[in-house]
């Protein structure tokens, strides 16, 4: 869908409702928020922030389904520091490195899944973060507070960076006791274009390469080329669902940045 400058935020946020429902239903879901500027998207307390719409829909869905299933939400939040490093944004230990610096205690665990024989390479691996703080949230206000805390920690460094909020969902059927685990990842990507750093543009290139490879059903998907795509590996391709929200500037002098963003948007099979 394409929305112009006069479109309401409600129209844009409505695009996310079905994706959040899919996450609750057991699918891994990725919301990619990208474009020229990130600052306007990084205020979870604002109704205009895309993350705010996802938060509201997640807990509205939980409340609607409370008669038949319970839903637990565990949150992790990390910053992509460079091509190989992450930093924890909500840790409580004063001995840990500050956001914006690589945290050697943070590790990616790539675990084979029961679908490892699947023809889709993305379906064969589950991604987990080790050495990252996890917060259990039970109310939308709590989740907003965590997102606000992480965004504030990242902004204190003054560096351009990607912020990833990983919501690990555990749904328990009240009647049968069956447990379903899934993941909703909100990836608030740094601004792209002429004013972006080389590291940021390198990560966008890695993401675009992955999206093109998955869309073309290639046997080798270059997830390992960047830590950003490694973290998102189990949310791209296979049965996972991905939504890309591009914020594009309407000004004519910014057309080169717009074309770069559109190139990312046309890389995947949406």
PDB file of C-alpha atoms in Angstrom:
ATOM      1  CA  UNK A   1       0.000   0.000   0.000  1.00  0.00           C
ATOM      2  CA  UNK A   2       1.099   3.589  -0.624  1.00  0.00           C
ATOM      3  CA  UNK A   3       0.020   6.452   1.649  1.00  0.00           C
ATOM      4  CA  UNK A   4       0.485  10.127   0.849  1.00  0.00           C
ATOM      5  CA  UNK A   5       1.373  13.027   3.167  1.00  0.00           C
ATOM      6  CA  UNK A   6      -2.318  13.576   3.963  1.00  0.00           C
ATOM      7  CA  UNK A   7      -2.947  10.000   5.100  1.00  0.00           C
ATOM      8  CA  UNK A   8      -3.742   9.452   8.759  1.00  0.00           C
ATOM      9  CA  UNK A   9      -1.520   7.503  11.114  1.00  0.00           C
ATOM     10  CA  UNK A  10      -4.486   5.201  11.773  1.00  0.00           C
ATOM     11  CA  UNK A  11      -4.460   4.135   8.103  1.00  0.00           C
ATOM     12  CA  UNK A  12      -0.756   3.299   8.241  1.00  0.00           C
ATOM     13  CA  UNK A  13      -0.918   1.506  11.590  1.00  0.00           C
ATOM     14  CA  UNK A  14      -3.887  -0.592  10.431  1.00  0.00           C
ATOM     15  CA  UNK A  15      -1.507  -2.380   8.054  1.00  0.00           C
ATOM     16  CA  UNK A  16       0.151  -3.944  11.102  1.00  0.00           C
ATOM     17  CA  UNK A  17      -2.954  -5.452  12.703  1.00  0.00           C
ATOM     18  CA  UNK A  18      -2.953  -8.665  10.681  1.00  0.00           C
ATOM     19  CA  UNK A  19       0.779  -9.146  11.237  1.00  0.00           C
ATOM     20  CA  UNK A  20       0.392  -8.921  15.013  1.00  0.00           C
ATOM     21  CA  UNK A  21      -2.451 -11.451  14.877  1.00  0.00           C
ATOM     22  CA  UNK A  22      -0.191 -13.802  12.921  1.00  0.00           C
ATOM     23  CA  UNK A  23       2.477 -13.534  15.624  1.00  0.00           C
ATOM     24  CA  UNK A  24      -0.065 -14.430  18.310  1.00  0.00           C
ATOM     25  CA  UNK A  25      -1.215 -17.350  16.144  1.00  0.00           C
ATOM     26  CA  UNK A  26       2.298 -18.830  16.175  1.00  0.00           C
ATOM     27  CA  UNK A  27       4.155 -17.304  13.216  1.00  0.00           C
ATOM     28  CA  UNK A  28       7.451 -15.447  13.477  1.00  0.00           C
ATOM     29  CA  UNK A  29       6.758 -11.892  12.350  1.00  0.00           C
ATOM     30  CA  UNK A  30       9.097  -9.040  11.448  1.00  0.00           C
ATOM     31  CA  UNK A  31       8.081  -5.387  11.254  1.00  0.00           C
ATOM     32  CA  UNK A  32      10.804  -3.469   9.403  1.00  0.00           C
ATOM     33  CA  UNK A  33      10.590   0.295   9.910  1.00  0.00           C
ATOM     34  CA  UNK A  34      12.923   2.071   7.516  1.00  0.00           C
ATOM     35  CA  UNK A  35      13.451   5.268   5.571  1.00  0.00           C
ATOM     36  CA  UNK A  36      15.410   8.499   5.716  1.00  0.00           C
ATOM     37  CA  UNK A  37      14.815   9.564   9.317  1.00  0.00           C
ATOM     38  CA  UNK A  38      14.429   7.418  12.422  1.00  0.00           C
ATOM     39  CA  UNK A  39      13.929  10.033  15.129  1.00  0.00           C
ATOM     40  CA  UNK A  40      10.195  10.473  14.558  1.00  0.00           C
ATOM     41  CA  UNK A  41       9.621   6.726  14.865  1.00  0.00           C
ATOM     42  CA  UNK A  42      11.484   6.329  18.142  1.00  0.00           C
ATOM     43  CA  UNK A  43       8.962   7.725  20.584  1.00  0.00           C
ATOM     44  CA  UNK A  44       6.906   4.694  21.699  1.00  0.00           C
ATOM     45  CA  UNK A  45       4.786   6.926  23.957  1.00  0.00           C
ATOM     46  CA  UNK A  46       3.540   8.749  20.857  1.00  0.00           C
ATOM     47  CA  UNK A  47       0.475   7.444  19.065  1.00  0.00           C
ATOM     48  CA  UNK A  48       2.274   8.281  15.828  1.00  0.00           C
ATOM     49  CA  UNK A  49       5.036   5.754  16.422  1.00  0.00           C
ATOM     50  CA  UNK A  50       4.528   2.523  14.449  1.00  0.00           C
ATOM     51  CA  UNK A  51       5.740   0.563  17.464  1.00  0.00           C
ATOM     52  CA  UNK A  52       2.883   2.072  19.482  1.00  0.00           C
ATOM     53  CA  UNK A  53       0.333   0.622  17.066  1.00  0.00           C
ATOM     54  CA  UNK A  54       1.932  -2.820  17.310  1.00  0.00           C
ATOM     55  CA  UNK A  55       1.926  -2.625  21.118  1.00  0.00           C
ATOM     56  CA  UNK A  56      -1.749  -1.665  21.244  1.00  0.00           C
ATOM     57  CA  UNK A  57      -2.778  -4.413  18.820  1.00  0.00           C
ATOM     58  CA  UNK A  58      -0.744  -7.081  20.637  1.00  0.00           C
ATOM     59  CA  UNK A  59      -2.463  -6.503  23.962  1.00  0.00           C
ATOM     60  CA  UNK A  60      -5.877  -5.952  22.357  1.00  0.00           C
ATOM     61  CA  UNK A  61      -5.494  -9.369  20.693  1.00  0.00           C
ATOM     62  CA  UNK A  62      -4.416 -10.953  23.977  1.00  0.00           C
ATOM     63  CA  UNK A  63      -7.446  -9.510  25.774  1.00  0.00           C
ATOM     64  CA  UNK A  64      -9.870 -10.642  23.050  1.00  0.00           C
ATOM     65  CA  UNK A  65      -8.508 -14.196  23.222  1.00  0.00           C
ATOM     66  CA  UNK A  66      -8.180 -14.380  27.016  1.00  0.00           C
ATOM     67  CA  UNK A  67     -11.167 -16.721  27.301  1.00  0.00           C
ATOM     68  CA  UNK A  68      -9.378 -19.426  25.320  1.00  0.00           C
ATOM     69  CA  UNK A  69      -5.633 -18.800  25.656  1.00  0.00           C
ATOM     70  CA  UNK A  70      -3.079 -17.091  27.850  1.00  0.00           C
ATOM     71  CA  UNK A  71      -0.277 -15.045  26.326  1.00  0.00           C
ATOM     72  CA  UNK A  72       3.095 -14.288  27.912  1.00  0.00           C
ATOM     73  CA  UNK A  73       5.311 -11.567  26.437  1.00  0.00           C
ATOM     74  CA  UNK A  74       9.069 -11.526  27.114  1.00  0.00           C
ATOM     75  CA  UNK A  75      11.046  -8.595  25.713  1.00  0.00           C
ATOM     76  CA  UNK A  76      14.671  -8.243  24.666  1.00  0.00           C
ATOM     77  CA  UNK A  77      16.095  -5.113  23.085  1.00  0.00           C
ATOM     78  CA  UNK A  78      19.436  -4.726  21.321  1.00  0.00           C
ATOM     79  CA  UNK A  79      21.333  -2.208  19.242  1.00  0.00           C
ATOM     80  CA  UNK A  80      23.294  -3.168  16.128  1.00  0.00           C
ATOM     81  CA  UNK A  81      26.731  -1.657  16.781  1.00  0.00           C
ATOM     82  CA  UNK A  82      28.572  -2.820  13.659  1.00  0.00           C
ATOM     83  CA  UNK A  83      28.604  -5.697  11.175  1.00  0.00           C
ATOM     84  CA  UNK A  84      29.475  -8.246  13.861  1.00  0.00           C
ATOM     85  CA  UNK A  85      28.399  -6.779  17.222  1.00  0.00           C
ATOM     86  CA  UNK A  86      25.318  -6.098  19.323  1.00  0.00           C
ATOM     87  CA  UNK A  87      24.736  -4.177  22.541  1.00  0.00           C
ATOM     88  CA  UNK A  88      22.019  -4.870  25.135  1.00  0.00           C
ATOM     89  CA  UNK A  89      19.769  -1.826  25.599  1.00  0.00           C
ATOM     90  CA  UNK A  90      17.817  -2.854  28.713  1.00  0.00           C
ATOM     91  CA  UNK A  91      20.413  -4.599  30.875  1.00  0.00           C
ATOM     92  CA  UNK A  92      20.545  -3.662  34.567  1.00  0.00           C
ATOM     93  CA  UNK A  93      24.211  -4.413  35.295  1.00  0.00           C
ATOM     94  CA  UNK A  94      26.440  -1.343  35.660  1.00  0.00           C
ATOM     95  CA  UNK A  95      29.437  -3.455  34.678  1.00  0.00           C
ATOM     96  CA  UNK A  96      28.212  -3.942  31.116  1.00  0.00           C
ATOM     97  CA  UNK A  97      29.454  -1.818  28.199  1.00  0.00           C
ATOM     98  CA  UNK A  98      27.442   1.292  27.328  1.00  0.00           C
ATOM     99  CA  UNK A  99      25.077   1.202  24.336  1.00  0.00           C
ATOM    100  CA  UNK A 100      26.939   2.004  21.148  1.00  0.00           C
ATOM    101  CA  UNK A 101      29.858  -0.233  22.109  1.00  0.00           C
ATOM    102  CA  UNK A 102      30.166  -3.956  21.339  1.00  0.00           C
ATOM    103  CA  UNK A 103      29.099  -6.156  24.248  1.00  0.00           C
ATOM    104  CA  UNK A 104      31.189  -9.361  24.276  1.00  0.00           C
ATOM    105  CA  UNK A 105      28.688 -11.073  26.567  1.00  0.00           C
ATOM    106  CA  UNK A 106      25.960 -10.925  23.903  1.00  0.00           C
ATOM    107  CA  UNK A 107      25.924 -13.967  21.636  1.00  0.00           C
ATOM    108  CA  UNK A 108      23.702 -15.302  18.881  1.00  0.00           C
ATOM    109  CA  UNK A 109      22.578 -18.899  19.210  1.00  0.00           C
ATOM    110  CA  UNK A 110      21.540 -20.476  15.912  1.00  0.00           C
ATOM    111  CA  UNK A 111      19.571 -23.627  16.672  1.00  0.00           C
ATOM    112  CA  UNK A 112      18.439 -26.242  14.105  1.00  0.00           C
ATOM    113  CA  UNK A 113      14.686 -26.684  14.016  1.00  0.00           C
ATOM    114  CA  UNK A 114      12.504 -29.689  13.336  1.00  0.00           C
ATOM    115  CA  UNK A 115      12.135 -28.329   9.807  1.00  0.00           C
ATOM    116  CA  UNK A 116      15.869 -28.524   9.082  1.00  0.00           C
ATOM    117  CA  UNK A 117      15.186 -30.649   5.999  1.00  0.00           C
ATOM    118  CA  UNK A 118      12.904 -27.970   4.582  1.00  0.00           C
ATOM    119  CA  UNK A 119      13.844 -26.685   1.147  1.00  0.00           C
ATOM    120  CA  UNK A 120      13.837 -23.143   2.488  1.00  0.00           C
ATOM    121  CA  UNK A 121      17.149 -22.398   4.265  1.00  0.00           C
ATOM    122  CA  UNK A 122      15.513 -19.775   6.491  1.00  0.00           C
ATOM    123  CA  UNK A 123      13.159 -22.396   7.943  1.00  0.00           C
ATOM    124  CA  UNK A 124      15.998 -24.540   9.253  1.00  0.00           C
ATOM    125  CA  UNK A 125      17.272 -22.220  11.980  1.00  0.00           C
ATOM    126  CA  UNK A 126      15.860 -20.640  15.132  1.00  0.00           C
ATOM    127  CA  UNK A 127      17.680 -17.597  16.495  1.00  0.00           C
ATOM    128  CA  UNK A 128      18.104 -16.856  20.197  1.00  0.00           C
ATOM    129  CA  UNK A 129      20.063 -14.150  22.021  1.00  0.00           C
ATOM    130  CA  UNK A 130      22.286 -15.155  24.929  1.00  0.00           C
ATOM    131  CA  UNK A 131      23.602 -12.670  27.468  1.00  0.00           C
ATOM    132  CA  UNK A 132      20.747 -10.226  26.860  1.00  0.00           C
ATOM    133  CA  UNK A 133      18.350  -9.045  29.572  1.00  0.00           C
ATOM    134  CA  UNK A 134      14.759 -10.274  29.272  1.00  0.00           C
ATOM    135  CA  UNK A 135      11.754  -8.437  30.699  1.00  0.00           C
ATOM    136  CA  UNK A 136       8.353 -10.069  31.228  1.00  0.00           C
ATOM    137  CA  UNK A 137       5.589  -7.524  30.529  1.00  0.00           C
ATOM    138  CA  UNK A 138       1.902  -7.962  31.300  1.00  0.00           C
ATOM    139  CA  UNK A 139       0.492  -4.563  30.314  1.00  0.00           C
ATOM    140  CA  UNK A 140       0.901  -2.363  27.255  1.00  0.00           C
ATOM    141  CA  UNK A 141       2.197   0.469  29.450  1.00  0.00           C
ATOM    142  CA  UNK A 142       5.007  -1.793  30.672  1.00  0.00           C
ATOM    143  CA  UNK A 143       6.001  -2.675  27.125  1.00  0.00           C
ATOM    144  CA  UNK A 144       5.969   0.977  26.098  1.00  0.00           C
ATOM    145  CA  UNK A 145       8.221   1.763  29.061  1.00  0.00           C
ATOM    146  CA  UNK A 146      10.727  -0.898  27.972  1.00  0.00           C
ATOM    147  CA  UNK A 147      10.736   0.367  24.367  1.00  0.00           C
ATOM    148  CA  UNK A 148      11.182   3.925  25.610  1.00  0.00           C
ATOM    149  CA  UNK A 149      14.030   2.870  27.895  1.00  0.00           C
ATOM    150  CA  UNK A 150      15.849   1.082  25.073  1.00  0.00           C
ATOM    151  CA  UNK A 151      15.389   3.917  22.585  1.00  0.00           C
ATOM    152  CA  UNK A 152      16.664   6.429  25.144  1.00  0.00           C
ATOM    153  CA  UNK A 153      19.731   4.298  25.882  1.00  0.00           C
ATOM    154  CA  UNK A 154      20.550   4.117  22.174  1.00  0.00           C
ATOM    155  CA  UNK A 155      20.013   7.834  21.607  1.00  0.00           C
ATOM    156  CA  UNK A 156      22.500   8.777  24.324  1.00  0.00           C
ATOM    157  CA  UNK A 157      25.366   7.547  22.147  1.00  0.00           C
ATOM    158  CA  UNK A 158      24.494   9.983  19.377  1.00  0.00           C
ATOM    159  CA  UNK A 159      25.415   7.347  16.786  1.00  0.00           C
ATOM    160  CA  UNK A 160      23.257   6.110  13.930  1.00  0.00           C
ATOM    161  CA  UNK A 161      22.133   2.592  14.702  1.00  0.00           C
ATOM    162  CA  UNK A 162      19.437  -0.014  14.247  1.00  0.00           C
ATOM    163  CA  UNK A 163      17.265  -0.832  17.272  1.00  0.00           C
ATOM    164  CA  UNK A 164      15.693  -4.288  17.497  1.00  0.00           C
ATOM    165  CA  UNK A 165      12.900  -5.111  19.947  1.00  0.00           C
ATOM    166  CA  UNK A 166      12.322  -8.863  20.154  1.00  0.00           C
ATOM    167  CA  UNK A 167       8.989  -9.872  21.679  1.00  0.00           C
ATOM    168  CA  UNK A 168       9.045 -13.581  22.456  1.00  0.00           C
ATOM    169  CA  UNK A 169       5.461 -14.842  22.712  1.00  0.00           C
ATOM    170  CA  UNK A 170       4.250 -17.941  24.560  1.00  0.00           C
ATOM    171  CA  UNK A 171       0.588 -18.822  24.017  1.00  0.00           C
ATOM    172  CA  UNK A 172      -1.086 -21.521  26.116  1.00  0.00           C
ATOM    173  CA  UNK A 173      -4.432 -23.004  25.103  1.00  0.00           C
ATOM    174  CA  UNK A 174      -6.604 -23.090  28.234  1.00  0.00           C
ATOM    175  CA  UNK A 175      -8.619 -26.140  27.145  1.00  0.00           C
ATOM    176  CA  UNK A 176      -5.806 -28.378  25.894  1.00  0.00           C
ATOM    177  CA  UNK A 177      -2.694 -26.963  27.546  1.00  0.00           C
ATOM    178  CA  UNK A 178      -0.963 -26.829  24.143  1.00  0.00           C
ATOM    179  CA  UNK A 179       1.870 -24.291  24.063  1.00  0.00           C
ATOM    180  CA  UNK A 180       2.839 -22.269  20.977  1.00  0.00           C
ATOM    181  CA  UNK A 181       5.992 -20.157  20.862  1.00  0.00           C
ATOM    182  CA  UNK A 182       6.568 -17.400  18.326  1.00  0.00           C
ATOM    183  CA  UNK A 183       8.327 -14.089  17.892  1.00  0.00           C
ATOM    184  CA  UNK A 184       7.362 -10.540  16.945  1.00  0.00           C
ATOM    185  CA  UNK A 185      10.393  -8.416  16.056  1.00  0.00           C
ATOM    186  CA  UNK A 186      10.137  -4.655  15.654  1.00  0.00           C
ATOM    187  CA  UNK A 187      13.235  -3.524  13.750  1.00  0.00           C
ATOM    188  CA  UNK A 188      13.531   0.266  13.888  1.00  0.00           C
ATOM    189  CA  UNK A 189      16.266   0.827  11.338  1.00  0.00           C
ATOM    190  CA  UNK A 190      18.553   3.869  11.246  1.00  0.00           C
ATOM    191  CA  UNK A 191      17.909   6.531   8.641  1.00  0.00           C
ATOM    192  CA  UNK A 192      19.206   5.661   5.201  1.00  0.00           C
ATOM    193  CA  UNK A 193      20.466   7.778   2.317  1.00  0.00           C
ATOM    194  CA  UNK A 194      23.183  10.380   1.817  1.00  0.00           C
ATOM    195  CA  UNK A 195      23.430  11.294   5.484  1.00  0.00           C
ATOM    196  CA  UNK A 196      23.730   7.712   6.721  1.00  0.00           C
ATOM    197  CA  UNK A 197      27.051   6.298   7.895  1.00  0.00           C
ATOM    198  CA  UNK A 198      28.953   3.705   5.887  1.00  0.00           C
ATOM    199  CA  UNK A 199      28.190   1.081   8.541  1.00  0.00           C
ATOM    200  CA  UNK A 200      24.464   1.771   8.282  1.00  0.00           C
ATOM    201  CA  UNK A 201      24.449   1.601   4.489  1.00  0.00           C
ATOM    202  CA  UNK A 202      26.498  -1.613   4.608  1.00  0.00           C
ATOM    203  CA  UNK A 203      23.822  -3.183   6.811  1.00  0.00           C
ATOM    204  CA  UNK A 204      21.071  -2.041   4.443  1.00  0.00           C
ATOM    205  CA  UNK A 205      22.971  -3.633   1.563  1.00  0.00           C
ATOM    206  CA  UNK A 206      23.202  -6.914   3.525  1.00  0.00           C
ATOM    207  CA  UNK A 207      19.459  -6.780   4.258  1.00  0.00           C
ATOM    208  CA  UNK A 208      18.639  -6.099   0.618  1.00  0.00           C
ATOM    209  CA  UNK A 209      20.827  -9.022  -0.497  1.00  0.00           C
ATOM    210  CA  UNK A 210      19.005 -11.352   1.915  1.00  0.00           C
ATOM    211  CA  UNK A 211      15.563 -10.187   0.796  1.00  0.00           C
ATOM    212  CA  UNK A 212      16.493 -10.712  -2.870  1.00  0.00           C
ATOM    213  CA  UNK A 213      17.910 -14.167  -2.198  1.00  0.00           C
ATOM    214  CA  UNK A 214      14.816 -15.274  -0.272  1.00  0.00           C
ATOM    215  CA  UNK A 215      12.495 -13.868  -2.949  1.00  0.00           C
ATOM    216  CA  UNK A 216      14.457 -15.766  -5.612  1.00  0.00           C
ATOM    217  CA  UNK A 217      14.334 -18.956  -3.473  1.00  0.00           C
ATOM    218  CA  UNK A 218      18.118 -19.299  -3.617  1.00  0.00           C
ATOM    219  CA  UNK A 219      19.674 -22.199  -1.727  1.00  0.00           C
ATOM    220  CA  UNK A 220      22.290 -19.936  -0.179  1.00  0.00           C
ATOM    221  CA  UNK A 221      20.910 -16.898   1.602  1.00  0.00           C
ATOM    222  CA  UNK A 222      23.683 -14.564   2.892  1.00  0.00           C
ATOM    223  CA  UNK A 223      22.377 -14.165   6.446  1.00  0.00           C
ATOM    224  CA  UNK A 224      25.924 -14.455   7.832  1.00  0.00           C
ATOM    225  CA  UNK A 225      27.137 -11.330   6.030  1.00  0.00           C
ATOM    226  CA  UNK A 226      25.902  -9.045   8.819  1.00  0.00           C
ATOM    227  CA  UNK A 227      24.750  -9.425  12.421  1.00  0.00           C
ATOM    228  CA  UNK A 228      21.515  -7.567  11.547  1.00  0.00           C
ATOM    229  CA  UNK A 229      20.447 -10.261   9.099  1.00  0.00           C
ATOM    230  CA  UNK A 230      21.613 -13.018  11.452  1.00  0.00           C
ATOM    231  CA  UNK A 231      19.333 -11.755  14.222  1.00  0.00           C
ATOM    232  CA  UNK A 232      16.416 -11.522  11.791  1.00  0.00           C
ATOM    233  CA  UNK A 233      17.117 -14.877  10.138  1.00  0.00           C
ATOM    234  CA  UNK A 234      14.155 -16.818  11.507  1.00  0.00           C
ATOM    235  CA  UNK A 235      11.762 -13.965  10.672  1.00  0.00           C
ATOM    236  CA  UNK A 236      12.535 -13.780   6.939  1.00  0.00           C
ATOM    237  CA  UNK A 237      11.415 -16.502   4.550  1.00  0.00           C
ATOM    238  CA  UNK A 238       9.891 -19.885   5.268  1.00  0.00           C
ATOM    239  CA  UNK A 239       6.597 -19.574   7.145  1.00  0.00           C
ATOM    240  CA  UNK A 240       7.662 -16.262   8.723  1.00  0.00           C
ATOM    241  CA  UNK A 241       5.908 -13.034   7.762  1.00  0.00           C
ATOM    242  CA  UNK A 242       7.612  -9.694   7.086  1.00  0.00           C
ATOM    243  CA  UNK A 243       6.127  -6.217   6.731  1.00  0.00           C
ATOM    244  CA  UNK A 244       8.271  -3.311   5.514  1.00  0.00           C
ATOM    245  CA  UNK A 245       7.173   0.226   6.396  1.00  0.00           C
ATOM    246  CA  UNK A 246       9.097   2.840   4.384  1.00  0.00           C
ATOM    247  CA  UNK A 247       8.948   6.483   5.480  1.00  0.00           C
ATOM    248  CA  UNK A 248       9.775   8.531   2.380  1.00  0.00           C
ATOM    249  CA  UNK A 249      10.400  12.296   2.241  1.00  0.00           C
ATOM    250  CA  UNK A 250       8.101  14.148  -0.194  1.00  0.00           C
ATOM    251  CA  UNK A 251      10.655  16.866  -1.031  1.00  0.00           C
ATOM    252  CA  UNK A 252      12.063  16.790  -4.565  1.00  0.00           C
ATOM    253  CA  UNK A 253      15.735  17.312  -3.486  1.00  0.00           C
ATOM    254  CA  UNK A 254      15.516  14.036  -1.569  1.00  0.00           C
ATOM    255  CA  UNK A 255      14.639  11.924  -4.622  1.00  0.00           C
ATOM    256  CA  UNK A 256      17.958  10.023  -4.575  1.00  0.00           C
ATOM    257  CA  UNK A 257      17.282   8.923  -0.993  1.00  0.00           C
ATOM    258  CA  UNK A 258      13.760   7.924  -2.028  1.00  0.00           C
ATOM    259  CA  UNK A 259      15.102   5.777  -4.863  1.00  0.00           C
ATOM    260  CA  UNK A 260      17.469   4.016  -2.439  1.00  0.00           C
ATOM    261  CA  UNK A 261      14.593   3.263  -0.106  1.00  0.00           C
ATOM    262  CA  UNK A 262      12.420   1.995  -2.955  1.00  0.00           C
ATOM    263  CA  UNK A 263      15.243  -0.331  -4.012  1.00  0.00           C
ATOM    264  CA  UNK A 264      15.023  -1.931  -0.569  1.00  0.00           C
ATOM    265  CA  UNK A 265      11.253  -2.142  -0.865  1.00  0.00           C
ATOM    266  CA  UNK A 266      11.395  -3.896  -4.221  1.00  0.00           C
ATOM    267  CA  UNK A 267      13.990  -6.445  -3.061  1.00  0.00           C
ATOM    268  CA  UNK A 268      11.554  -8.731  -1.264  1.00  0.00           C
ATOM    269  CA  UNK A 269       8.532 -10.799  -2.259  1.00  0.00           C
ATOM    270  CA  UNK A 270       5.903  -9.140  -0.111  1.00  0.00           C
TER     271      UNK A 270
END
